[in-house]
Amino acid sequence: MHNDAPVYLCELVCPYQPTRTLRSANNNMLQVKRTRTKAGDCSFAIAAASLWNNLPTVIKTCDNLTSYKRLLKTFFFVSHISVIRHEHYIFLLDYLVILSIHNSALIYWYYCYVIIMIIIILQF
């Protein structure tokens, strides 16, 4: 967006310009072209524009390259942590179902307690 990328990459993406005045016109968005196939959705022009548009505005409007890199790393790190937490929840719930089928009630409730404690710890 700041013309720091190579020319051949800048030519693949174009800024979003609505046909009429909209509030989204000032959000530094890129135009996402329509495709008919999943392979087309994976092309650089489409994927880059989609990823760029999903970034928070504070990252897209950052002028300093060092600050931009720091904000981008933080954004992706936090996004990755939320995915890891979600996968842990699914794993823990699957484990709990298996325990409920094969073990006694006392062991089941003990593992319920342990899993709840793990979920509380993962929240922080």
PDB file of C-alpha atoms in Angstrom:
ATOM      1  CA  MET A   1       0.000   0.000   0.000  1.00  0.00           C
ATOM      2  CA  HIS A   2       2.957   2.332   0.499  1.00  0.00           C
ATOM      3  CA  ASN A   3       4.647   1.347  -2.799  1.00  0.00           C
ATOM      4  CA  ASP A   4       7.520  -0.372  -0.987  1.00  0.00           C
ATOM      5  CA  ALA A   5       6.862  -3.730  -2.662  1.00  0.00           C
ATOM      6  CA  PRO A   6       8.323  -4.744  -6.020  1.00  0.00           C
ATOM      7  CA  VAL A   7       6.476  -3.403  -9.063  1.00  0.00           C
ATOM      8  CA  TYR A   8       5.356  -6.844 -10.268  1.00  0.00           C
ATOM      9  CA  LEU A   9       3.560  -7.432  -6.940  1.00  0.00           C
ATOM     10  CA  CYS A  10       2.024  -3.946  -6.834  1.00  0.00           C
ATOM     11  CA  GLU A  11       0.530  -4.562 -10.278  1.00  0.00           C
ATOM     12  CA  LEU A  12      -1.363  -7.613  -8.990  1.00  0.00           C
ATOM     13  CA  VAL A  13      -3.392  -5.709  -6.389  1.00  0.00           C
ATOM     14  CA  CYS A  14      -5.380  -2.512  -6.728  1.00  0.00           C
ATOM     15  CA  PRO A  15      -6.956  -0.237  -4.118  1.00  0.00           C
ATOM     16  CA  TYR A  16     -10.665  -0.532  -3.464  1.00  0.00           C
ATOM     17  CA  GLN A  17     -12.521   2.397  -5.019  1.00  0.00           C
ATOM     18  CA  PRO A  18     -16.283   2.305  -4.447  1.00  0.00           C
ATOM     19  CA  THR A  19     -18.512   3.675  -7.182  1.00  0.00           C
ATOM     20  CA  ARG A  20     -20.175   6.030  -4.712  1.00  0.00           C
ATOM     21  CA  THR A  21     -19.140   7.674  -1.440  1.00  0.00           C
ATOM     22  CA  LEU A  22     -18.991   5.101   1.354  1.00  0.00           C
ATOM     23  CA  ARG A  23     -17.467   5.045   4.828  1.00  0.00           C
ATOM     24  CA  SER A  24     -15.342   2.059   3.770  1.00  0.00           C
ATOM     25  CA  ALA A  25     -13.563   4.189   1.158  1.00  0.00           C
ATOM     26  CA  ASN A  26     -11.025   5.413   3.745  1.00  0.00           C
ATOM     27  CA  ASN A  27     -10.081   2.006   5.192  1.00  0.00           C
ATOM     28  CA  ASN A  28      -7.060   1.294   2.935  1.00  0.00           C
ATOM     29  CA  MET A  29      -8.769  -1.758   1.490  1.00  0.00           C
ATOM     30  CA  LEU A  30      -7.814  -3.681  -1.631  1.00  0.00           C
ATOM     31  CA  GLN A  31     -10.184  -4.814  -4.348  1.00  0.00           C
ATOM     32  CA  VAL A  32     -10.920  -8.546  -4.192  1.00  0.00           C
ATOM     33  CA  LYS A  33     -11.728  -9.788  -7.675  1.00  0.00           C
ATOM     34  CA  ARG A  34     -14.387 -12.462  -8.129  1.00  0.00           C
ATOM     35  CA  THR A  35     -13.269 -15.959  -9.076  1.00  0.00           C
ATOM     36  CA  ARG A  36     -15.203 -19.018 -10.140  1.00  0.00           C
ATOM     37  CA  THR A  37     -12.888 -21.691  -8.758  1.00  0.00           C
ATOM     38  CA  LYS A  38     -11.123 -22.550  -5.512  1.00  0.00           C
ATOM     39  CA  ALA A  39      -7.810 -22.430  -7.377  1.00  0.00           C
ATOM     40  CA  GLY A  40      -8.559 -18.842  -8.356  1.00  0.00           C
ATOM     41  CA  ASP A  41      -9.173 -17.985  -4.698  1.00  0.00           C
ATOM     42  CA  CYS A  42      -5.659 -19.231  -3.907  1.00  0.00           C
ATOM     43  CA  SER A  43      -3.932 -16.932  -6.390  1.00  0.00           C
ATOM     44  CA  PHE A  44      -1.691 -14.223  -4.964  1.00  0.00           C
ATOM     45  CA  ALA A  45      -3.884 -11.317  -6.074  1.00  0.00           C
ATOM     46  CA  ILE A  46      -7.013 -12.701  -4.413  1.00  0.00           C
ATOM     47  CA  ALA A  47      -5.397 -14.163  -1.289  1.00  0.00           C
ATOM     48  CA  ALA A  48      -3.247 -11.079  -0.624  1.00  0.00           C
ATOM     49  CA  ALA A  49      -6.199  -8.711  -0.997  1.00  0.00           C
ATOM     50  CA  SER A  50      -8.380 -10.845   1.278  1.00  0.00           C
ATOM     51  CA  LEU A  51      -5.699 -11.106   3.955  1.00  0.00           C
ATOM     52  CA  TRP A  52      -4.938  -7.373   3.759  1.00  0.00           C
ATOM     53  CA  ASN A  53      -8.620  -6.450   4.086  1.00  0.00           C
ATOM     54  CA  ASN A  54      -8.951  -8.637   7.194  1.00  0.00           C
ATOM     55  CA  LEU A  55      -6.141  -6.826   9.019  1.00  0.00           C
ATOM     56  CA  PRO A  56      -7.107  -4.273  11.672  1.00  0.00           C
ATOM     57  CA  THR A  57      -7.097  -0.659  10.466  1.00  0.00           C
ATOM     58  CA  VAL A  58      -4.304   0.310  12.860  1.00  0.00           C
ATOM     59  CA  ILE A  59      -1.964  -2.116  11.070  1.00  0.00           C
ATOM     60  CA  LYS A  60      -3.027  -1.065   7.569  1.00  0.00           C
ATOM     61  CA  THR A  61      -2.485   2.634   8.319  1.00  0.00           C
ATOM     62  CA  CYS A  62       0.905   2.267  10.026  1.00  0.00           C
ATOM     63  CA  ASP A  63       3.558   4.451   8.356  1.00  0.00           C
ATOM     64  CA  ASN A  64       6.694   3.139  10.076  1.00  0.00           C
ATOM     65  CA  LEU A  65       8.002  -0.210   8.756  1.00  0.00           C
ATOM     66  CA  THR A  66       9.347  -1.296  12.160  1.00  0.00           C
ATOM     67  CA  SER A  67       6.040  -0.550  13.878  1.00  0.00           C
ATOM     68  CA  TYR A  68       4.167  -2.265  11.058  1.00  0.00           C
ATOM     69  CA  LYS A  69       6.222  -5.453  11.471  1.00  0.00           C
ATOM     70  CA  ARG A  70       5.768  -5.400  15.253  1.00  0.00           C
ATOM     71  CA  LEU A  71       1.994  -4.900  15.010  1.00  0.00           C
ATOM     72  CA  LEU A  72       1.673  -7.574  12.326  1.00  0.00           C
ATOM     73  CA  LYS A  73       3.659 -10.128  14.346  1.00  0.00           C
ATOM     74  CA  THR A  74       1.566  -9.391  17.426  1.00  0.00           C
ATOM     75  CA  PHE A  75      -1.663  -9.727  15.439  1.00  0.00           C
ATOM     76  CA  PHE A  76      -0.669 -13.095  13.961  1.00  0.00           C
ATOM     77  CA  PHE A  77       0.674 -14.351  17.298  1.00  0.00           C
ATOM     78  CA  VAL A  78      -2.593 -13.528  19.087  1.00  0.00           C
ATOM     79  CA  SER A  79      -4.596 -15.068  16.222  1.00  0.00           C
ATOM     80  CA  HIS A  80      -2.488 -18.236  16.412  1.00  0.00           C
ATOM     81  CA  ILE A  81      -2.914 -18.489  20.191  1.00  0.00           C
ATOM     82  CA  SER A  82      -6.698 -18.356  19.829  1.00  0.00           C
ATOM     83  CA  VAL A  83      -6.531 -21.206  17.272  1.00  0.00           C
ATOM     84  CA  ILE A  84      -4.345 -23.254  19.632  1.00  0.00           C
ATOM     85  CA  ARG A  85      -6.808 -22.654  22.475  1.00  0.00           C
ATOM     86  CA  HIS A  86      -9.700 -23.761  20.283  1.00  0.00           C
ATOM     87  CA  GLU A  87      -7.862 -26.964  19.309  1.00  0.00           C
ATOM     88  CA  HIS A  88      -7.085 -27.660  22.983  1.00  0.00           C
ATOM     89  CA  TYR A  89     -10.750 -27.266  23.904  1.00  0.00           C
ATOM     90  CA  ILE A  90     -11.795 -29.725  21.219  1.00  0.00           C
ATOM     91  CA  PHE A  91      -9.120 -32.213  22.332  1.00  0.00           C
ATOM     92  CA  LEU A  92     -10.085 -31.873  25.999  1.00  0.00           C
ATOM     93  CA  LEU A  93     -13.784 -32.281  25.271  1.00  0.00           C
ATOM     94  CA  ASP A  94     -13.116 -35.376  23.143  1.00  0.00           C
ATOM     95  CA  TYR A  95     -11.013 -36.792  25.966  1.00  0.00           C
ATOM     96  CA  LEU A  96     -13.816 -36.085  28.429  1.00  0.00           C
ATOM     97  CA  VAL A  97     -16.346 -37.951  26.278  1.00  0.00           C
ATOM     98  CA  ILE A  98     -14.034 -40.969  26.062  1.00  0.00           C
ATOM     99  CA  LEU A  99     -13.599 -40.944  29.846  1.00  0.00           C
ATOM    100  CA  SER A 100     -17.340 -40.760  30.429  1.00  0.00           C
ATOM    101  CA  ILE A 101     -17.857 -43.858  28.308  1.00  0.00           C
ATOM    102  CA  HIS A 102     -15.084 -46.042  29.764  1.00  0.00           C
ATOM    103  CA  ASN A 103     -14.531 -44.977  33.380  1.00  0.00           C
ATOM    104  CA  SER A 104     -16.369 -44.708  36.655  1.00  0.00           C
ATOM    105  CA  ALA A 105     -18.211 -41.567  37.749  1.00  0.00           C
ATOM    106  CA  LEU A 106     -15.580 -40.554  40.333  1.00  0.00           C
ATOM    107  CA  ILE A 107     -12.739 -40.581  37.808  1.00  0.00           C
ATOM    108  CA  TYR A 108     -14.981 -38.803  35.304  1.00  0.00           C
ATOM    109  CA  TRP A 109     -15.712 -35.919  37.698  1.00  0.00           C
ATOM    110  CA  TYR A 110     -12.051 -35.667  38.695  1.00  0.00           C
ATOM    111  CA  TYR A 111     -11.056 -35.250  35.042  1.00  0.00           C
ATOM    112  CA  CYS A 112     -13.899 -32.732  34.575  1.00  0.00           C
ATOM    113  CA  TYR A 113     -12.302 -30.673  37.332  1.00  0.00           C
ATOM    114  CA  VAL A 114      -8.822 -30.984  35.788  1.00  0.00           C
ATOM    115  CA  ILE A 115     -10.076 -30.002  32.339  1.00  0.00           C
ATOM    116  CA  ILE A 116     -11.940 -26.982  33.714  1.00  0.00           C
ATOM    117  CA  MET A 117      -8.751 -25.859  35.483  1.00  0.00           C
ATOM    118  CA  ILE A 118      -6.774 -26.247  32.247  1.00  0.00           C
ATOM    119  CA  ILE A 119      -9.357 -24.199  30.343  1.00  0.00           C
ATOM    120  CA  ILE A 120      -9.207 -21.458  32.983  1.00  0.00           C
ATOM    121  CA  ILE A 121      -5.402 -21.393  32.753  1.00  0.00           C
ATOM    122  CA  LEU A 122      -5.522 -21.247  28.942  1.00  0.00           C
ATOM    123  CA  GLN A 123      -7.811 -18.217  29.127  1.00  0.00           C
ATOM    124  CA  PHE A 124      -4.939 -16.146  30.545  1.00  0.00           C
TER     125      PHE A 124
END
